[in-house]
mmCIF file of C-alpha atoms in Angstrom:
data_model
loop_
_atom_site.group_PDB
_atom_site.id
_atom_site.type_symbol
_atom_site.label_atom_id
_atom_site.label_comp_id
_atom_site.label_asym_id
_atom_site.label_seq_id
_atom_site.Cartn_x
_atom_site.Cartn_y
_atom_site.Cartn_z
ATOM 1 C CA MET A 802 5.427 17.216 -28.723
ATOM 2 C CA SER A 803 2.779 16.197 -31.266
ATOM 3 C CA ARG A 804 5.214 13.740 -32.892
ATOM 4 C CA VAL A 805 5.780 12.064 -29.537
ATOM 5 C CA THR A 806 2.013 11.803 -29.083
ATOM 6 C CA ASP A 807 1.706 10.215 -32.519
ATOM 7 C CA PHE A 808 4.075 7.435 -31.499
ATOM 8 C CA ILE A 809 2.363 6.935 -28.135
ATOM 9 C CA ASN A 810 -0.971 6.462 -29.903
ATOM 10 C CA LEU A 811 0.316 3.908 -32.404
ATOM 11 C CA ASN A 812 -1.791 0.767 -32.646
ATOM 12 C CA LEU A 813 0.461 -2.234 -32.108
ATOM 13 C CA ASN A 814 -0.005 -5.724 -33.467
ATOM 14 C CA PRO A 815 -2.593 -7.206 -31.057
ATOM 15 C CA ALA A 816 -0.435 -10.333 -30.719
ATOM 16 C CA THR A 817 2.447 -8.215 -29.364
ATOM 17 C CA ILE A 818 2.311 -7.527 -25.636
ATOM 18 C CA ILE A 819 4.380 -5.139 -23.525
ATOM 19 C CA ALA A 820 4.841 -6.425 -19.985
ATOM 20 C CA GLU A 821 6.062 -3.939 -17.361
ATOM 21 C CA TYR A 822 7.816 -5.905 -14.608
ATOM 22 C CA ILE A 823 7.553 -4.146 -11.216
ATOM 23 C CA TRP A 824 9.573 -4.843 -8.081
ATOM 24 C CA ILE A 825 10.501 -3.234 -4.755
ATOM 25 C CA GLY A 826 13.949 -1.601 -4.543
ATOM 26 C CA GLY A 827 16.638 -1.530 -1.886
ATOM 27 C CA SER A 828 14.965 0.951 0.473
ATOM 28 C CA GLY A 829 12.017 -1.393 0.847
ATOM 29 C CA LEU A 830 9.722 1.391 -0.356
ATOM 30 C CA ASP A 831 11.078 2.558 -3.722
ATOM 31 C CA LEU A 832 9.484 0.911 -6.728
ATOM 32 C CA ARG A 833 11.394 -0.080 -9.860
ATOM 33 C CA SER A 834 10.191 -1.373 -13.222
ATOM 34 C CA LYS A 835 11.302 -2.267 -16.731
ATOM 35 C CA ALA A 836 9.478 -3.520 -19.797
ATOM 36 C CA ARG A 837 9.855 -6.482 -22.127
ATOM 37 C CA THR A 838 8.041 -7.656 -25.244
ATOM 38 C CA LEU A 839 5.968 -10.838 -25.253
ATOM 39 C CA SER A 840 4.867 -12.578 -28.430
ATOM 40 C CA THR A 841 1.523 -13.713 -27.040
ATOM 41 C CA PRO A 842 -0.937 -12.594 -24.343
ATOM 42 C CA ILE A 843 -0.301 -14.183 -20.924
ATOM 43 C CA ASP A 844 -2.457 -13.562 -17.854
ATOM 44 C CA ASP A 845 -1.067 -16.315 -15.621
ATOM 45 C CA PRO A 846 1.941 -15.005 -13.636
ATOM 46 C CA GLN A 847 3.372 -18.534 -13.368
ATOM 47 C CA LYS A 848 3.592 -18.740 -17.171
ATOM 48 C CA LEU A 849 5.423 -15.442 -17.613
ATOM 49 C CA PRO A 850 9.161 -15.671 -18.285
ATOM 50 C CA LYS A 851 11.475 -15.075 -15.344
ATOM 51 C CA TRP A 852 13.724 -12.039 -15.628
ATOM 52 C CA ASN A 853 16.554 -10.374 -13.740
ATOM 53 C CA TYR A 854 18.123 -7.001 -12.988
ATOM 54 C CA ASP A 855 21.333 -5.463 -11.675
ATOM 55 C CA GLY A 856 20.958 -5.459 -7.899
ATOM 56 C CA SER A 857 24.051 -3.286 -7.427
ATOM 57 C CA SER A 858 22.105 -0.396 -8.987
ATOM 58 C CA THR A 859 19.175 -0.782 -6.591
ATOM 59 C CA GLY A 860 21.147 -1.342 -3.376
ATOM 60 C CA GLN A 861 20.167 -5.018 -3.283
ATOM 61 C CA ALA A 862 23.383 -6.786 -4.304
ATOM 62 C CA HIS A 863 27.105 -6.248 -3.735
ATOM 63 C CA GLY A 864 30.399 -7.710 -4.925
ATOM 64 C CA ASN A 865 30.645 -9.886 -8.014
ATOM 65 C CA GLU A 866 27.222 -11.549 -7.738
ATOM 66 C CA THR A 867 24.892 -8.653 -8.572
ATOM 67 C CA GLU A 868 22.226 -10.444 -10.593
ATOM 68 C CA VAL A 869 18.819 -10.556 -8.911
ATOM 69 C CA ASN A 870 16.034 -12.715 -10.349
ATOM 70 C CA LEU A 871 12.419 -11.659 -10.686
ATOM 71 C CA HIS A 872 9.545 -14.099 -10.145
ATOM 72 C CA SER A 873 6.141 -12.962 -11.405
ATOM 73 C CA GLN A 874 3.421 -13.054 -8.748
ATOM 74 C CA ALA A 875 0.437 -11.022 -10.002
ATOM 75 C CA VAL A 876 -0.741 -9.555 -13.305
ATOM 76 C CA PHE A 877 -2.791 -6.396 -13.868
ATOM 77 C CA LYS A 878 -3.990 -4.537 -16.949
ATOM 78 C CA ASP A 879 -1.681 -1.650 -17.893
ATOM 79 C CA PRO A 880 -3.631 1.633 -17.680
ATOM 80 C CA PHE A 881 -0.825 3.567 -19.379
ATOM 81 C CA ARG A 882 -0.237 1.492 -22.540
ATOM 82 C CA ARG A 883 -3.693 -0.089 -22.382
ATOM 83 C CA GLY A 884 -4.783 -2.694 -24.922
ATOM 84 C CA ASN A 885 -3.527 -6.163 -23.980
ATOM 85 C CA ASN A 886 -0.437 -4.769 -22.262
ATOM 86 C CA ILE A 887 0.132 -5.720 -18.643
ATOM 87 C CA LEU A 888 1.753 -4.753 -15.351
ATOM 88 C CA VAL A 889 3.548 -7.642 -13.656
ATOM 89 C CA LEU A 890 4.214 -7.520 -9.918
ATOM 90 C CA CYS A 891 7.319 -9.515 -8.997
ATOM 91 C CA ASP A 892 9.351 -10.502 -5.961
ATOM 92 C CA ALA A 893 13.133 -10.934 -5.979
ATOM 93 C CA TYR A 894 15.568 -13.820 -5.424
ATOM 94 C CA ASN A 895 19.324 -14.315 -5.535
ATOM 95 C CA PRO A 896 20.961 -16.683 -8.076
ATOM 96 C CA LEU A 897 20.683 -19.565 -5.584
ATOM 97 C CA GLY A 898 16.907 -19.144 -5.488
ATOM 98 C CA ASP A 899 16.714 -17.642 -2.004
ATOM 99 C CA PRO A 900 14.564 -14.548 -1.392
ATOM 100 C CA ILE A 901 16.651 -11.385 -0.984
ATOM 101 C CA TYR A 902 16.322 -9.357 2.220
ATOM 102 C CA THR A 903 13.809 -6.875 0.772
ATOM 103 C CA ASN A 904 11.523 -9.687 -0.391
ATOM 104 C CA LYS A 905 8.905 -9.510 2.351
ATOM 105 C CA ARG A 906 6.330 -11.213 0.162
ATOM 106 C CA PHE A 907 8.040 -14.602 0.510
ATOM 107 C CA ASP A 908 7.458 -14.884 4.266
ATOM 108 C CA ALA A 909 4.002 -13.331 3.992
ATOM 109 C CA ALA A 910 3.004 -15.991 1.452
ATOM 110 C CA LYS A 911 4.009 -18.734 3.895
ATOM 111 C CA ILE A 912 1.786 -17.235 6.616
ATOM 112 C CA PHE A 913 -1.173 -16.748 4.284
ATOM 113 C CA GLY A 914 -0.680 -20.272 2.973
ATOM 114 C CA HIS A 915 -0.860 -21.833 6.446
ATOM 115 C CA PRO A 916 -3.939 -24.108 6.666
ATOM 116 C CA ASP A 917 -5.256 -22.343 9.779
ATOM 117 C CA VAL A 918 -5.016 -18.955 8.073
ATOM 118 C CA VAL A 919 -6.569 -20.243 4.855
ATOM 119 C CA ALA A 920 -9.471 -21.637 6.875
ATOM 120 C CA GLU A 921 -10.107 -18.207 8.427
ATOM 121 C CA ALA A 922 -10.136 -16.415 5.028
ATOM 122 C CA PRO A 923 -8.731 -13.073 6.310
ATOM 123 C CA TRP A 924 -9.899 -9.909 4.573
ATOM 124 C CA PHE A 925 -8.052 -6.596 4.575
ATOM 125 C CA GLY A 926 -9.038 -3.049 3.704
ATOM 126 C CA LEU A 927 -5.991 -0.774 3.469
ATOM 127 C CA GLU A 928 -6.305 3.015 3.763
ATOM 128 C CA GLN A 929 -3.259 4.550 2.087
ATOM 129 C CA GLU A 930 -2.630 8.188 2.980
ATOM 130 C CA TYR A 931 0.003 10.182 1.088
ATOM 131 C CA THR A 932 1.119 13.753 0.465
ATOM 132 C CA LEU A 933 1.652 15.434 -2.892
ATOM 133 C CA LEU A 934 4.757 17.643 -3.003
ATOM 134 C CA GLN A 935 5.861 20.343 -5.404
ATOM 135 C CA LYS A 936 8.780 18.955 -7.397
ATOM 136 C CA ASP A 937 11.153 21.914 -7.071
ATOM 137 C CA THR A 938 10.530 22.857 -3.441
ATOM 138 C CA LYS A 939 9.544 19.478 -1.878
ATOM 139 C CA TRP A 940 6.763 21.467 -0.152
ATOM 140 C CA PRO A 941 3.141 20.222 -0.097
ATOM 141 C CA LEU A 942 1.090 20.940 -3.194
ATOM 142 C CA GLY A 943 -0.965 24.111 -2.821
ATOM 143 C CA TRP A 944 1.110 25.490 0.076
ATOM 144 C CA PRO A 945 2.761 28.911 -0.296
ATOM 145 C CA ILE A 946 6.465 28.411 -1.027
ATOM 146 C CA GLY A 947 8.297 28.659 2.278
ATOM 147 C CA GLY A 948 5.047 29.360 4.087
ATOM 148 C CA PHE A 949 1.947 27.714 5.436
ATOM 149 C CA PRO A 950 -1.703 27.562 4.410
ATOM 150 C CA ARG A 951 -4.559 28.379 6.754
ATOM 151 C CA PRO A 952 -5.082 25.915 9.623
ATOM 152 C CA GLN A 953 -6.050 22.389 8.579
ATOM 153 C CA GLY A 954 -9.579 21.089 8.711
ATOM 154 C CA PRO A 955 -11.405 22.608 5.725
ATOM 155 C CA SER A 956 -9.378 20.406 3.362
ATOM 156 C CA TYR A 957 -10.830 17.149 4.738
ATOM 157 C CA CYS A 958 -13.118 15.931 1.937
ATOM 158 C CA GLY A 959 -13.077 19.585 0.895
ATOM 159 C CA VAL A 960 -14.061 21.159 -2.400
ATOM 160 C CA GLY A 961 -12.640 24.325 -3.923
ATOM 161 C CA ALA A 962 -9.375 25.815 -5.118
ATOM 162 C CA GLU A 963 -8.384 26.913 -1.590
ATOM 163 C CA LYS A 964 -9.072 23.508 -0.052
ATOM 164 C CA ALA A 965 -8.279 20.724 -2.533
ATOM 165 C CA PHE A 966 -4.891 20.495 -4.240
ATOM 166 C CA GLY A 967 -4.051 17.829 -6.814
ATOM 167 C CA ARG A 968 -7.506 16.417 -7.481
ATOM 168 C CA ASP A 969 -6.648 15.785 -11.158
ATOM 169 C CA ILE A 970 -3.841 13.445 -10.053
ATOM 170 C CA VAL A 971 -6.080 11.714 -7.518
ATOM 171 C CA ASP A 972 -8.907 11.198 -10.014
ATOM 172 C CA ALA A 973 -6.570 9.922 -12.744
ATOM 173 C CA HIS A 974 -5.036 7.478 -10.246
ATOM 174 C CA TYR A 975 -8.473 6.278 -9.155
ATOM 175 C CA LYS A 976 -9.565 5.542 -12.722
ATOM 176 C CA ALA A 977 -6.231 3.933 -13.606
ATOM 177 C CA CYS A 978 -6.518 1.547 -10.635
ATOM 178 C CA LEU A 979 -10.050 0.585 -11.629
ATOM 179 C CA TYR A 980 -8.865 -0.075 -15.186
ATOM 180 C CA ALA A 981 -5.972 -2.187 -13.889
ATOM 181 C CA GLY A 982 -8.361 -4.417 -11.936
ATOM 182 C CA ILE A 983 -7.300 -3.292 -8.472
ATOM 183 C CA THR A 984 -9.970 -3.480 -5.776
ATOM 184 C CA ILE A 985 -9.862 0.234 -5.020
ATOM 185 C CA GLY A 986 -12.736 1.222 -2.752
ATOM 186 C CA GLY A 987 -12.559 5.006 -2.966
ATOM 187 C CA VAL A 988 -10.552 8.194 -2.488
ATOM 188 C CA ASN A 989 -10.827 11.354 -0.399
ATOM 189 C CA ALA A 990 -8.937 14.509 0.499
ATOM 190 C CA GLU A 991 -7.358 14.308 3.950
ATOM 191 C CA VAL A 992 -7.155 16.802 6.831
ATOM 192 C CA MET A 993 -3.799 18.361 5.939
ATOM 193 C CA PRO A 994 -3.898 20.385 2.699
ATOM 194 C CA GLY A 995 -2.139 18.505 -0.106
ATOM 195 C CA GLN A 996 -2.754 15.139 1.572
ATOM 196 C CA TRP A 997 -5.026 12.447 0.124
ATOM 197 C CA GLU A 998 -6.113 8.878 0.750
ATOM 198 C CA PHE A 999 -7.163 5.903 -1.333
ATOM 199 C CA GLN A 1000 -8.536 2.613 -0.064
ATOM 200 C CA VAL A 1001 -7.728 -0.868 -1.357
ATOM 201 C CA GLY A 1002 -10.039 -3.756 -0.537
ATOM 202 C CA PRO A 1003 -11.644 -5.583 0.976
ATOM 203 C CA SER A 1004 -9.264 -8.118 -0.533
ATOM 204 C CA ALA A 1005 -8.388 -11.587 0.663
ATOM 205 C CA GLY A 1006 -5.028 -12.524 2.166
ATOM 206 C CA ILE A 1007 -1.878 -11.555 0.314
ATOM 207 C CA THR A 1008 -3.902 -10.096 -2.567
ATOM 208 C CA ALA A 1009 -4.505 -6.928 -0.516
ATOM 209 C CA ALA A 1010 -0.762 -6.273 -0.234
ATOM 210 C CA ASP A 1011 -0.170 -7.077 -3.924
ATOM 211 C CA GLU A 1012 -2.869 -4.615 -4.915
ATOM 212 C CA LEU A 1013 -1.595 -1.873 -2.619
ATOM 213 C CA TRP A 1014 1.928 -2.113 -4.052
ATOM 214 C CA VAL A 1015 0.630 -1.863 -7.617
ATOM 215 C CA ALA A 1016 -1.692 0.993 -6.641
ATOM 216 C CA ARG A 1017 1.348 2.818 -5.218
ATOM 217 C CA TYR A 1018 3.215 2.180 -8.476
ATOM 218 C CA ILE A 1019 0.352 3.568 -10.553
ATOM 219 C CA LEU A 1020 0.166 6.635 -8.285
ATOM 220 C CA GLU A 1021 3.882 7.289 -8.777
ATOM 221 C CA ARG A 1022 3.472 6.984 -12.549
ATOM 222 C CA VAL A 1023 0.499 9.365 -12.668
ATOM 223 C CA ALA A 1024 2.325 11.897 -10.474
ATOM 224 C CA GLU A 1025 5.418 11.516 -12.689
ATOM 225 C CA ILE A 1026 3.354 12.676 -15.676
ATOM 226 C CA ALA A 1027 2.116 15.661 -13.666
ATOM 227 C CA GLY A 1028 5.615 16.540 -12.422
ATOM 228 C CA VAL A 1029 4.608 16.069 -8.775
ATOM 229 C CA ILE A 1030 6.292 14.038 -6.012
ATOM 230 C CA VAL A 1031 4.408 11.460 -3.930
ATOM 231 C CA SER A 1032 5.510 11.285 -0.292
ATOM 232 C CA PHE A 1033 4.664 8.386 2.010
ATOM 233 C CA ASN A 1034 6.399 10.052 4.963
ATOM 234 C CA PRO A 1035 4.270 9.509 8.107
ATOM 235 C CA LYS A 1036 4.944 13.110 9.178
ATOM 236 C CA PRO A 1037 5.791 15.120 6.058
ATOM 237 C CA VAL A 1038 5.510 18.508 7.798
ATOM 238 C CA PRO A 1039 6.444 18.884 11.494
ATOM 239 C CA GLY A 1040 4.098 20.848 13.710
ATOM 240 C CA ASP A 1041 0.356 21.077 14.172
ATOM 241 C CA TRP A 1042 -0.491 19.086 11.059
ATOM 242 C CA ASN A 1043 -1.941 15.604 10.682
ATOM 243 C CA GLY A 1044 0.489 12.839 9.839
ATOM 244 C CA ALA A 1045 -0.092 10.148 7.238
ATOM 245 C CA GLY A 1046 -1.029 6.572 8.059
ATOM 246 C CA ALA A 1047 -2.074 3.325 6.427
ATOM 247 C CA HIS A 1048 -4.935 2.226 8.655
ATOM 248 C CA THR A 1049 -5.540 -1.490 8.218
ATOM 249 C CA ASN A 1050 -9.050 -2.893 8.438
ATOM 250 C CA TYR A 1051 -9.218 -6.595 9.182
ATOM 251 C CA SER A 1052 -11.616 -9.469 9.654
ATOM 252 C CA THR A 1053 -11.633 -13.253 9.592
ATOM 253 C CA LYS A 1054 -14.389 -15.719 8.800
ATOM 254 C CA SER A 1055 -14.980 -16.229 12.540
ATOM 255 C CA MET A 1056 -15.244 -12.474 13.103
ATOM 256 C CA ARG A 1057 -17.771 -12.099 10.297
ATOM 257 C CA LYS A 1058 -20.095 -14.822 11.667
ATOM 258 C CA GLU A 1059 -22.580 -14.642 14.525
ATOM 259 C CA GLY A 1060 -20.667 -14.342 17.786
ATOM 260 C CA GLY A 1061 -17.764 -12.717 15.961
ATOM 261 C CA TYR A 1062 -17.474 -9.835 18.416
ATOM 262 C CA GLU A 1063 -16.003 -12.151 21.031
ATOM 263 C CA VAL A 1064 -13.419 -13.326 18.466
ATOM 264 C CA ILE A 1065 -12.614 -9.691 17.686
ATOM 265 C CA GLN A 1066 -12.036 -8.899 21.361
ATOM 266 C CA LYS A 1067 -9.697 -11.887 21.748
ATOM 267 C CA ALA A 1068 -7.771 -10.816 18.637
ATOM 268 C CA ILE A 1069 -7.399 -7.277 19.998
ATOM 269 C CA GLU A 1070 -6.127 -8.687 23.286
ATOM 270 C CA LYS A 1071 -3.438 -10.618 21.388
ATOM 271 C CA LEU A 1072 -2.431 -7.512 19.438
ATOM 272 C CA GLY A 1073 -2.036 -5.637 22.708
ATOM 273 C CA LEU A 1074 0.334 -8.290 24.050
ATOM 274 C CA ARG A 1075 2.598 -7.848 21.015
ATOM 275 C CA HIS A 1076 2.224 -4.073 20.683
ATOM 276 C CA GLU A 1077 5.940 -3.242 20.697
ATOM 277 C CA GLU A 1078 6.724 -5.929 18.127
ATOM 278 C CA HIS A 1079 4.048 -4.644 15.781
ATOM 279 C CA ILE A 1080 5.045 -1.004 16.181
ATOM 280 C CA ALA A 1081 8.646 -1.892 15.269
ATOM 281 C CA SER A 1082 7.375 -3.229 11.929
ATOM 282 C CA TYR A 1083 4.713 -0.630 11.171
ATOM 283 C CA GLY A 1084 6.803 1.969 9.310
ATOM 284 C CA GLU A 1085 9.922 4.101 9.674
ATOM 285 C CA GLY A 1086 9.439 7.462 11.397
ATOM 286 C CA ASN A 1087 6.025 6.433 12.658
ATOM 287 C CA GLU A 1088 6.836 7.847 16.098
ATOM 288 C CA HIS A 1089 6.475 11.341 14.628
ATOM 289 C CA CYS A 1090 2.910 10.512 13.615
ATOM 290 C CA LEU A 1091 1.688 8.445 16.597
ATOM 291 C CA THR A 1092 1.946 11.193 19.202
ATOM 292 C CA GLY A 1093 -1.464 10.934 20.843
ATOM 293 C CA LEU A 1094 -2.540 14.044 18.916
ATOM 294 C CA HIS A 1095 -4.277 14.499 15.555
ATOM 295 C CA GLU A 1096 -6.552 11.461 15.917
ATOM 296 C CA THR A 1097 -3.768 9.054 16.901
ATOM 297 C CA ALA A 1098 -2.867 7.021 19.945
ATOM 298 C CA ASP A 1099 0.507 7.461 21.622
ATOM 299 C CA ILE A 1100 2.991 5.045 20.093
ATOM 300 C CA ASN A 1101 4.015 3.656 23.497
ATOM 301 C CA THR A 1102 0.521 2.864 24.740
ATOM 302 C CA PHE A 1103 -1.883 0.241 23.394
ATOM 303 C CA SER A 1104 -5.574 1.087 23.518
ATOM 304 C CA TRP A 1105 -8.815 0.270 21.786
ATOM 305 C CA GLY A 1106 -12.380 1.500 21.747
ATOM 306 C CA VAL A 1107 -15.660 1.634 19.843
ATOM 307 C CA ALA A 1108 -16.007 4.541 17.390
ATOM 308 C CA LYS A 1109 -12.869 6.199 18.779
ATOM 309 C CA ARG A 1110 -10.044 7.463 16.561
ATOM 310 C CA GLY A 1111 -7.469 8.375 19.193
ATOM 311 C CA VAL A 1112 -6.816 4.686 19.898
ATOM 312 C CA SER A 1113 -4.568 1.919 18.583
ATOM 313 C CA ILE A 1114 -7.491 -0.263 17.490
ATOM 314 C CA ARG A 1115 -10.890 1.133 16.517
ATOM 315 C CA VAL A 1116 -14.025 -1.005 16.459
ATOM 316 C CA GLY A 1117 -16.800 0.469 14.366
ATOM 317 C CA THR A 1118 -20.197 1.274 15.826
ATOM 318 C CA GLU A 1119 -21.894 -1.081 13.375
ATOM 319 C CA THR A 1120 -19.597 -3.961 14.351
ATOM 320 C CA ALA A 1121 -20.364 -3.482 18.042
ATOM 321 C CA LYS A 1122 -24.079 -3.212 17.298
ATOM 322 C CA GLU A 1123 -24.236 -6.264 15.030
ATOM 323 C CA GLY A 1124 -21.931 -8.332 17.225
ATOM 324 C CA LYS A 1125 -19.726 -9.261 14.272
ATOM 325 C CA GLY A 1126 -17.637 -7.630 11.542
ATOM 326 C CA TYR A 1127 -14.156 -6.111 11.454
ATOM 327 C CA PHE A 1128 -11.793 -3.790 13.296
ATOM 328 C CA GLU A 1129 -9.248 -1.164 12.264
ATOM 329 C CA ASP A 1130 -5.590 -1.152 13.282
ATOM 330 C CA ARG A 1131 -4.772 2.563 13.251
ATOM 331 C CA ARG A 1132 -1.063 2.167 14.051
ATOM 332 C CA PRO A 1133 0.605 1.471 10.663
ATOM 333 C CA GLY A 1134 2.408 4.451 9.124
ATOM 334 C CA SER A 1135 1.887 5.476 5.518
ATOM 335 C CA ASN A 1136 5.253 3.995 4.485
ATOM 336 C CA MET A 1137 4.568 0.553 5.957
ATOM 337 C CA ASP A 1138 5.179 -2.591 3.927
ATOM 338 C CA PRO A 1139 1.719 -4.142 3.442
ATOM 339 C CA TYR A 1140 3.233 -7.639 3.186
ATOM 340 C CA VAL A 1141 4.688 -7.216 6.672
ATOM 341 C CA VAL A 1142 1.659 -5.583 8.289
ATOM 342 C CA THR A 1143 -1.066 -7.830 6.886
ATOM 343 C CA SER A 1144 0.812 -11.086 7.505
ATOM 344 C CA MET A 1145 1.821 -9.954 10.996
ATOM 345 C CA ILE A 1146 -1.781 -9.202 11.949
ATOM 346 C CA ALA A 1147 -2.896 -12.585 10.595
ATOM 347 C CA GLU A 1148 -0.066 -14.425 12.349
ATOM 348 C CA THR A 1149 -0.707 -12.731 15.705
ATOM 349 C CA THR A 1150 -4.482 -13.129 15.681
ATOM 350 C CA ILE A 1151 -4.790 -16.594 14.111
ATOM 351 C CA LEU A 1152 -1.561 -18.572 14.635
ATOM 352 C CA TRP A 1153 0.076 -17.121 17.757
ATOM 353 C CA LYS A 1154 -0.699 -18.843 21.037
ATOM 354 C CA PRO A 1155 0.131 -16.556 24.009
#
């Protein structure tokens, strides 16, 4: 093992750069990546060389035309190789130059590039909940094999060997995201033992979704080193346990100015009119999480309130008091696609005319 470590710690020629190209696989949630060598440092994604991969091996291409092309969209510092090495977030296109069906970024970019959306400068804060699972049993970290821990509650922001499970992974992920340049706001243990949350943002427009995808990638890599599985299942354990969500905090320039509370209320009204459409795009299996229990609203009913957590949309006490600010969409499941959710919220609240 020491010989492997020796190679890992080798100092490379500073002019040589390793670029890890990252993309989303055929399930729409699985992340893939591969590395290439660059002869000079590049921090502009538009100047990075295009690349491709075998789409038949990722469930994204069939028949004779299996080549899928990668277009670089965002660059981050690589917390694993460090130095001048980089992580490159990409989206995917077929040989004709059309976005493939799993490329949700393409449509999101069009919405965020709309002049009316640009003028409103939307901000997002994304709360990503996830569950750490034991590799061999697929059972939550810290749970007795084949059994259950004591009732949930003490684990929320808890401290101690009987309450917090996997903190070393969480802390390593936190630091790695900060090193990478991701706008990660914080982390905390969640209500169900073995479940955690990190927050990305506030970030503007499509940047929030880019950062969340790379933060997910870094989490998977850290957990890989620890031999632990990351689950984004909205209800990883059936029964009287909290599910996992990706609560989405949102504001526009008009909401952040004086008189913004009225704009917020109008935006919430619009979201209510398109509730079913949003729910259909807010994550697979989300109905097992949005039951009306465990601090959720029922999936079939739209509701909102100030300082309430058992609602679809929560307005913070400070926002109501100040008369401006942001609100939280509590409906997205933990496995949602942030490109879909963020662009859909922006499109409904800014562009859609009921």
